[in-house]
């Protein structure tokens, strides 16, 4: 039986989050993120939408087989093929759940041509009964519940519980409702649905009006005990309710709300960093909880207050969300053991190969930077600890650029599939980054065009780590993201571009490498 003092966290970063335009996580990255979500302590991981692509199916299946702890679920429309795909993908999980979605609002039913309300109801019942033959945990989401006719919604919820749904998720699919309205809706569902006590009531709020977290909170206040959310609030359009905000609201205001989650809040910042790195979607600096400025005090009055007592302007301790402001005293002399220990404190448990890469990158960074902060370490780990082995590894970048003449770049790349052969080329460009990318593209000759590029400093100071994100698209329209970090932003950009092209190359087995480019 669920504990009524607990709010259960359902993470949909890998399904609704990944559904956002321009996102492109590969299977290994999804598995890596699912492991991190398990360490974070979420109760449910929605791994994907298996019918949508073979890659999504494979990711759901690997997550179900490899990730221990949370319930693993995946999404199906209310049709047998979708439900079969979900079941085949998740059946090996320790704990598993089938998630079914079907519209409930008149606007969806009419415009999507779903028939009459009665036909939709019957389709939903049949789907739940079908899913229950396989799995004893079935969630039903009446899509666009936020705009549905109330009586029809109550009738739907009651019928799905009767048919065997163990969780009813009320989505505000379009992010339309206001907090008191959505809280009222959940309260009304609790009051009007006769058998509501036989299911967990969950909510799923979108952020179109910036109210996803407020609406989820109002629903919790009205009795919902499960919330669907995503790390960094990523998702369709303006995104979903942000996991880190919800969790920290419940923790910071626990005395008032009397509710807990099972999330290890110290892993919020590292998890946020991982999602940023893998999706290429940067978190705005003033984002609550995980933004770069979330704990920065700039004004004199605030700084003065905080120096006297942190509580004057801080309602949470940065270390409680994994933003420790300590300058690490680790140096190369501290050794691998101390480095591993610090990473563990920051929430990273790396396998030997990933740890080796992170250590090598740390030695290089410690050489270039006076102070290596925890934030630098998080960036470095996200960059170097990839689970996906890369065929092409950047070995050298050299750029000539200045106020006159066109920038010129020379790049050398090691090709792991050709016994580490070195490939070198040079190019001129409109700017130094353009020249570097052109030189890389001459070496790693894959079907791709650059669609997005951004760069930013991770920490302050002249020796700050720079972080670059790129997205490239192949001619089939698939998007691949790349991420790179370095104290030199041109090198960070080169790493990010190489990372993206490696992903394209992995999808496109016969990558041609120009003859004569080997050195
Ligand atoms: O927004 C939505 O309605 C959804 C459902 C699948 C829950 O994502
Ligand atoms: Zn959604």
XYZ file of C-alpha atoms and ligand atoms in Angstrom:
528
model
C 0.000 0.000 0.000
C 1.331 3.441 -0.829
C 2.344 5.579 2.108
C 0.081 8.626 2.314
C 2.889 10.830 3.649
C 4.986 10.104 0.584
C 4.831 11.777 -2.794
C 5.927 9.258 -5.419
C 8.124 10.683 -8.134
C 7.431 9.440 -11.663
C 10.207 10.604 -13.950
C 9.331 10.989 -17.620
C 12.574 12.636 -18.774
C 13.222 9.755 -21.161
C 9.711 9.745 -22.628
C 7.937 13.113 -22.487
C 11.251 14.934 -22.003
C 12.927 13.239 -24.903
C 9.849 13.827 -27.067
C 10.728 17.537 -27.256
C 11.874 18.732 -30.671
C 15.559 18.466 -31.389
C 16.331 15.920 -28.691
C 18.340 12.946 -29.695
C 19.463 10.533 -27.034
C 20.884 7.244 -28.219
C 20.209 3.926 -26.501
C 23.362 3.952 -24.365
C 22.679 7.506 -23.195
C 19.117 6.592 -22.209
C 20.407 3.637 -20.194
C 23.023 5.868 -18.557
C 20.358 8.424 -17.601
C 18.031 5.717 -16.264
C 20.826 4.451 -13.984
C 21.332 7.995 -12.708
C 17.576 8.378 -12.087
C 17.652 5.151 -10.083
C 20.538 6.490 -7.978
C 18.604 9.736 -7.552
C 15.812 7.704 -5.967
C 12.836 8.281 -8.258
C 10.015 5.787 -7.813
C 9.109 5.276 -11.469
C 11.150 5.691 -14.658
C 9.163 6.091 -17.839
C 11.708 4.723 -20.286
C 10.055 5.583 -23.589
C 7.363 4.828 -26.145
C 8.465 1.425 -27.507
C 6.185 1.268 -30.562
C 7.614 4.562 -31.841
C 10.958 3.164 -33.061
C 13.227 0.124 -32.749
C 15.725 2.327 -30.884
C 13.122 3.328 -28.325
C 12.081 -0.297 -27.885
C 15.696 -1.339 -27.340
C 16.279 1.463 -24.832
C 13.167 0.471 -22.844
C 14.216 -3.177 -22.889
C 17.769 -2.489 -21.757
C 16.558 -0.180 -19.014
C 14.069 -2.813 -17.836
C 16.816 -5.452 -17.761
C 19.624 -3.376 -16.309
C 18.206 -0.712 -14.019
C 17.294 -1.853 -10.537
C 15.159 -0.044 -7.994
C 12.442 2.036 -9.629
C 9.368 0.697 -11.367
C 10.016 0.762 -15.122
C 7.149 1.833 -17.316
C 6.637 2.780 -20.955
C 3.846 4.381 -22.927
C 1.216 2.759 -25.136
C -1.775 4.111 -26.981
C -4.963 2.180 -26.213
C -4.355 -0.449 -28.882
C -3.042 -4.015 -28.571
C 0.086 -3.508 -30.763
C 1.280 -0.663 -28.542
C 0.532 -2.583 -25.359
C 2.324 -5.672 -26.720
C 5.343 -3.532 -27.544
C 5.407 -2.054 -24.032
C 5.039 -5.434 -22.384
C 7.746 -7.032 -24.521
C 10.054 -4.129 -23.709
C 9.511 -3.980 -19.945
C 8.573 -7.497 -18.883
C 12.072 -8.293 -17.573
C 12.052 -5.413 -15.084
C 11.975 -6.179 -11.347
C 8.976 -3.847 -11.061
C 7.023 -2.944 -14.151
C 3.981 -1.016 -15.208
C 2.142 -0.470 -18.495
C 1.088 3.125 -19.155
C -1.886 3.682 -21.480
C -2.976 7.039 -22.856
C -6.273 7.901 -24.555
C -7.960 11.262 -24.991
C -10.820 12.389 -22.789
C -11.559 15.986 -23.822
C -14.227 16.641 -26.479
C -11.818 18.733 -28.512
C -9.387 15.791 -28.726
C -12.120 13.205 -29.338
C -13.736 15.263 -32.118
C -10.677 16.637 -33.845
C -8.714 13.375 -33.704
C -11.778 11.536 -35.071
C -11.942 9.077 -32.170
C -15.698 8.457 -32.466
C -18.224 9.050 -29.701
C -17.461 9.449 -25.997
C -18.950 5.994 -25.437
C -16.677 4.445 -28.067
C -13.621 6.079 -26.477
C -14.691 4.789 -23.074
C -15.057 1.247 -24.409
C -11.701 1.424 -26.174
C -10.062 2.500 -22.908
C -11.690 -0.319 -20.936
C -10.641 -2.897 -23.515
C -7.057 -1.583 -23.437
C -6.838 -1.696 -19.637
C -8.284 -5.214 -19.527
C -5.892 -6.318 -22.246
C -2.884 -4.815 -20.411
C -3.908 -6.361 -17.097
C -3.606 -9.835 -18.631
C 0.160 -9.231 -18.731
C 0.933 -6.863 -15.913
C -0.595 -6.198 -12.511
C 0.358 -2.511 -12.596
C -1.496 -0.509 -15.253
C -1.641 3.271 -15.407
C -4.354 5.012 -17.407
C -3.968 8.627 -18.541
C -7.104 10.357 -19.853
C -5.301 12.798 -22.125
C -6.211 16.491 -21.907
C -8.146 15.924 -18.683
C -7.525 19.579 -17.822
C -10.028 20.623 -20.531
C -12.441 17.669 -20.357
C -16.098 17.609 -19.418
C -16.107 16.814 -15.690
C -18.851 14.193 -15.615
C -17.349 12.325 -18.534
C -13.935 12.462 -16.839
C -15.338 11.006 -13.581
C -17.124 8.304 -15.573
C -13.893 7.475 -17.425
C -11.772 7.317 -14.270
C -14.331 5.105 -12.511
C -14.602 2.758 -15.509
C -10.817 2.398 -15.853
C -10.373 1.582 -12.171
C -13.199 -0.921 -12.515
C -11.408 -2.435 -15.535
C -8.232 -2.893 -13.483
C -6.187 0.330 -13.729
C -4.064 0.657 -10.594
C -2.944 4.226 -11.264
C -5.004 7.050 -12.744
C -2.922 9.886 -14.057
C -4.715 13.183 -14.634
C -2.777 15.155 -17.249
C -3.010 18.848 -17.938
C -1.715 18.057 -21.405
C -1.893 21.590 -22.753
C -0.732 23.381 -19.584
C -3.975 25.352 -19.583
C -5.252 25.169 -16.028
C -4.585 27.455 -13.076
C -3.350 26.037 -9.766
C -6.627 26.420 -7.836
C -8.542 25.093 -10.827
C -6.307 22.021 -11.201
C -6.249 21.412 -7.439
C -10.054 21.711 -7.521
C -10.215 19.180 -10.344
C -8.169 16.636 -8.390
C -10.262 17.251 -5.259
C -13.418 16.706 -7.331
C -12.052 13.472 -8.821
C -11.376 12.297 -5.256
C -14.931 13.149 -4.211
C -16.919 12.073 -7.279
C -15.253 8.840 -8.330
C -16.823 6.059 -6.262
C -13.870 3.602 -6.425
C -11.055 6.193 -6.331
C -9.586 4.548 -3.216
C -8.610 1.531 -5.338
C -6.066 3.472 -7.403
C -3.184 5.869 -6.913
C -3.987 9.330 -8.241
C -1.134 10.804 -10.221
C -0.812 14.104 -12.092
C 1.111 15.202 -15.165
C 1.346 18.949 -15.778
C 2.751 20.831 -18.738
C 4.330 24.229 -18.425
C 2.764 26.267 -21.246
C 1.739 29.037 -18.841
C 4.685 28.478 -16.502
C 2.375 26.767 -13.987
C 3.361 23.101 -14.195
C 5.027 22.980 -10.772
C 2.344 25.141 -9.115
C -0.398 22.969 -10.608
C 1.320 19.758 -9.478
C 1.647 21.188 -5.990
C -2.030 22.170 -5.902
C -2.868 18.610 -6.951
C -0.710 17.197 -4.150
C -2.519 19.487 -1.731
C -5.796 18.072 -3.007
C -4.665 14.472 -2.430
C -2.614 13.367 -5.458
C 0.319 11.286 -4.292
C 2.220 10.750 -7.499
C 3.666 13.453 -9.768
C 5.037 13.062 -13.249
C 7.953 15.351 -13.954
C 11.252 15.695 -15.788
C 14.779 16.707 -14.871
C 15.345 20.390 -15.743
C 11.634 20.501 -16.690
C 12.439 19.404 -20.251
C 9.591 18.268 -22.466
C 7.168 19.111 -25.243
C 6.841 22.871 -25.945
C 7.474 24.704 -22.631
C 8.195 21.396 -20.933
C 6.895 19.395 -17.993
C 6.882 20.047 -14.262
C 10.473 20.251 -13.086
C 11.491 17.333 -10.871
C 14.096 19.264 -8.911
C 11.684 22.100 -8.118
C 8.934 19.768 -6.922
C 11.303 17.715 -4.795
C 12.915 20.768 -3.193
C 9.554 22.422 -2.528
C 8.469 19.304 -0.637
C 11.757 19.158 1.263
C 12.096 22.864 2.040
C 8.466 23.210 3.173
C 8.191 19.783 4.773
C 7.038 21.214 8.102
C 4.063 22.839 6.430
C 3.253 20.127 3.920
C 4.141 17.027 5.943
C 5.189 15.100 2.829
C 8.396 13.376 1.777
C 9.920 11.922 -1.340
C 12.572 9.207 -1.590
C 14.845 11.394 -3.707
C 18.455 11.887 -2.598
C 18.430 15.628 -3.157
C 22.250 15.822 -3.169
C 22.127 14.169 -6.569
C 19.849 16.798 -8.121
C 22.626 19.027 -9.459
C 24.738 16.166 -10.880
C 21.653 14.689 -12.526
C 20.737 18.058 -13.992
C 24.282 18.412 -15.364
C 24.089 14.976 -16.960
C 20.796 15.802 -18.682
C 22.222 19.093 -19.924
C 25.285 17.381 -21.300
C 23.460 14.546 -22.976
C 20.584 16.592 -24.438
C 22.569 19.718 -25.264
C 19.715 21.728 -23.704
C 21.301 24.269 -21.381
C 19.589 25.244 -18.159
C 19.036 28.988 -17.828
C 21.310 30.583 -15.209
C 18.403 31.754 -13.028
C 16.559 28.416 -13.083
C 15.410 27.503 -9.583
C 17.487 24.853 -7.770
C 19.918 23.888 -10.565
C 20.642 27.129 -12.457
C 24.194 28.479 -12.249
C 22.962 31.506 -10.286
C 20.475 29.684 -8.044
C 22.741 30.193 -5.037
C 24.764 33.208 -6.196
C 24.365 36.433 -4.256
C 25.384 39.434 -6.302
C 24.115 42.524 -4.521
C 26.153 44.015 -1.699
C 23.241 43.926 0.730
C 22.655 40.231 0.080
C 26.338 39.352 0.263
C 26.671 41.184 3.528
C 23.665 39.339 4.960
C 24.832 35.937 3.764
C 28.298 36.465 5.207
C 26.713 37.210 8.594
C 24.333 34.263 8.396
C 23.444 32.267 5.305
C 19.849 32.000 6.438
C 19.313 35.731 5.818
C 18.883 35.080 2.113
C 19.094 31.313 1.664
C 16.148 29.009 2.229
C 18.020 25.875 1.187
C 21.606 24.781 1.623
C 23.414 24.501 -1.717
C 25.020 21.252 -0.562
C 21.550 19.729 -0.106
C 21.011 19.893 -3.863
C 24.559 18.854 -4.706
C 25.912 22.339 -5.346
C 28.813 22.338 -2.936
C 30.724 25.572 -3.157
C 33.920 23.992 -1.928
C 37.041 24.552 -3.945
C 38.372 21.075 -4.111
C 41.811 20.710 -2.736
C 42.414 17.739 -4.932
C 45.509 18.018 -6.999
C 47.128 15.391 -9.177
C 49.199 14.559 -6.091
C 46.078 13.569 -4.135
C 45.914 10.442 -6.232
C 43.217 8.416 -7.906
C 41.705 7.204 -4.649
C 40.911 10.702 -3.374
C 39.596 11.665 -6.797
C 37.286 8.652 -6.889
C 36.107 9.470 -3.355
C 35.257 13.065 -4.323
C 33.353 11.878 -7.401
C 31.403 9.493 -5.200
C 30.515 12.356 -2.860
C 29.261 14.238 -5.906
C 27.057 11.293 -6.821
C 29.070 9.629 -9.578
C 29.899 5.963 -9.639
C 31.873 5.285 -12.774
C 33.038 2.026 -14.233
C 36.798 1.573 -14.601
C 37.013 2.767 -18.220
C 34.936 5.899 -17.577
C 36.846 6.586 -14.371
C 40.148 6.303 -16.253
C 38.995 8.853 -18.821
C 37.721 11.194 -16.102
C 41.039 10.942 -14.222
C 43.083 11.719 -17.342
C 40.832 14.697 -18.065
C 41.191 15.872 -14.453
C 44.993 15.789 -14.692
C 44.864 17.933 -17.827
C 42.390 20.340 -16.229
C 44.363 20.629 -12.995
C 47.345 21.590 -15.126
C 45.465 24.453 -16.761
C 43.280 25.742 -13.941
C 44.308 27.040 -10.539
C 41.138 25.933 -8.783
C 39.029 23.004 -9.877
C 35.518 23.512 -8.527
C 32.866 20.855 -8.037
C 30.986 22.363 -10.960
C 34.075 21.901 -13.143
C 34.207 18.298 -12.003
C 30.543 17.743 -12.837
C 31.125 19.144 -16.317
C 34.242 17.087 -16.780
C 32.565 13.869 -15.694
C 29.531 14.461 -17.912
C 31.950 14.958 -20.768
C 34.471 12.186 -20.201
C 32.420 9.441 -18.593
C 30.358 8.621 -21.640
C 29.165 5.063 -21.793
C 29.222 5.142 -25.566
C 32.675 4.383 -26.912
C 33.641 6.901 -29.538
C 35.296 5.832 -32.770
C 36.885 9.219 -33.519
C 38.795 10.942 -30.747
C 40.122 14.450 -31.061
C 43.891 14.478 -30.699
C 44.956 17.970 -31.729
C 43.367 21.321 -32.554
C 45.404 24.278 -33.735
C 43.902 27.551 -34.869
C 45.366 30.674 -36.413
C 42.972 33.559 -36.084
C 43.087 37.271 -35.446
C 41.981 40.659 -36.684
C 43.100 40.125 -40.255
C 42.935 37.189 -42.662
C 40.595 34.212 -42.543
C 40.907 31.885 -39.536
C 42.561 28.587 -40.318
C 42.385 25.359 -38.299
C 44.387 22.142 -38.315
C 42.753 19.141 -36.649
C 44.035 15.656 -35.896
C 41.691 12.810 -34.974
C 42.469 9.242 -33.854
C 40.364 6.553 -35.527
C 39.867 3.660 -33.085
C 38.480 1.381 -35.789
C 41.670 1.646 -37.807
C 44.054 0.703 -35.020
C 44.305 4.253 -33.753
C 45.410 5.673 -37.103
C 45.809 9.462 -36.979
C 43.840 11.477 -39.527
C 44.697 15.098 -40.098
C 43.226 17.894 -42.172
C 42.998 21.678 -42.278
C 40.399 24.200 -43.337
C 39.691 27.922 -43.370
C 36.424 29.300 -42.075
C 34.422 32.425 -41.296
C 35.537 32.195 -37.687
C 37.839 29.904 -35.681
C 35.025 27.534 -34.671
C 33.779 27.373 -38.249
C 37.309 26.546 -39.455
C 37.674 23.789 -36.835
C 34.277 22.266 -37.680
C 35.062 22.323 -41.388
C 38.394 20.550 -40.782
C 36.671 17.916 -38.607
C 33.957 17.413 -41.222
C 36.641 16.791 -43.857
C 38.030 13.976 -41.699
C 34.789 12.463 -40.365
C 32.879 12.474 -43.594
C 29.338 11.597 -42.457
C 25.910 12.599 -43.718
C 25.223 15.616 -41.498
C 24.595 19.338 -41.392
C 25.128 21.566 -38.363
C 21.783 22.918 -37.111
C 22.576 24.373 -33.732
C 25.648 25.487 -31.852
C 26.021 27.141 -28.457
C 28.839 27.797 -26.072
C 28.976 29.130 -22.543
C 31.230 29.405 -19.514
C 30.470 26.916 -16.751
C 32.161 28.779 -13.928
C 33.409 32.336 -13.445
C 36.947 33.600 -13.944
C 39.309 33.990 -16.817
C 40.249 30.295 -16.661
C 36.609 29.124 -16.629
C 35.642 25.834 -18.249
C 33.764 26.433 -21.492
C 30.999 24.110 -22.508
C 29.798 23.683 -26.083
C 26.699 21.938 -27.398
C 25.965 21.170 -31.012
C 23.165 19.507 -32.875
C 23.557 18.031 -36.316
C 20.954 16.514 -38.615
C 21.393 13.745 -41.175
C 19.487 13.646 -44.455
C 16.850 11.346 -42.880
C 16.049 14.197 -40.483
C 17.525 12.462 -37.419
C 19.051 14.839 -34.899
C 22.269 14.029 -33.026
C 23.548 16.165 -30.188
C 27.131 16.589 -29.085
C 28.724 18.034 -25.989
C 32.242 19.093 -25.144
C 33.984 20.913 -22.317
C 37.416 22.449 -22.017
C 39.100 25.545 -20.653
C 39.540 26.559 -24.309
C 36.176 27.172 -25.959
C 37.488 26.330 -29.418
C 38.634 22.937 -28.149
C 35.282 22.513 -26.330
C 33.515 23.239 -29.632
C 35.707 20.770 -31.490
C 34.996 18.072 -28.885
C 31.252 18.742 -29.089
C 31.236 18.533 -32.885
C 33.327 15.349 -32.836
C 30.951 13.856 -30.263
C 27.936 14.558 -32.477
C 29.649 13.199 -35.600
C 30.614 10.046 -33.699
C 26.928 9.463 -33.046
C 26.071 9.966 -36.704
C 28.882 7.591 -37.661
C 27.594 4.959 -35.220
C 24.220 5.033 -37.014
C 25.808 5.009 -40.449
C 28.204 2.040 -40.435
C 30.172 2.669 -43.617
C 31.815 5.962 -42.806
C 34.204 7.059 -45.470
C 37.449 8.514 -44.315
C 39.170 10.528 -47.045
C 42.098 8.697 -48.574
C 45.453 10.179 -47.776
C 44.275 12.009 -44.695
C 46.120 9.596 -42.407
C 49.306 10.851 -40.790
O 0.787 15.267 -21.737
C 0.176 14.189 -21.708
O -1.046 14.120 -21.656
C 0.985 12.986 -21.726
C 0.289 11.699 -21.396
C 0.882 10.539 -22.107
C 0.290 11.483 -19.921
O 2.171 13.035 -21.914
Zn 2.902 15.074 -21.405
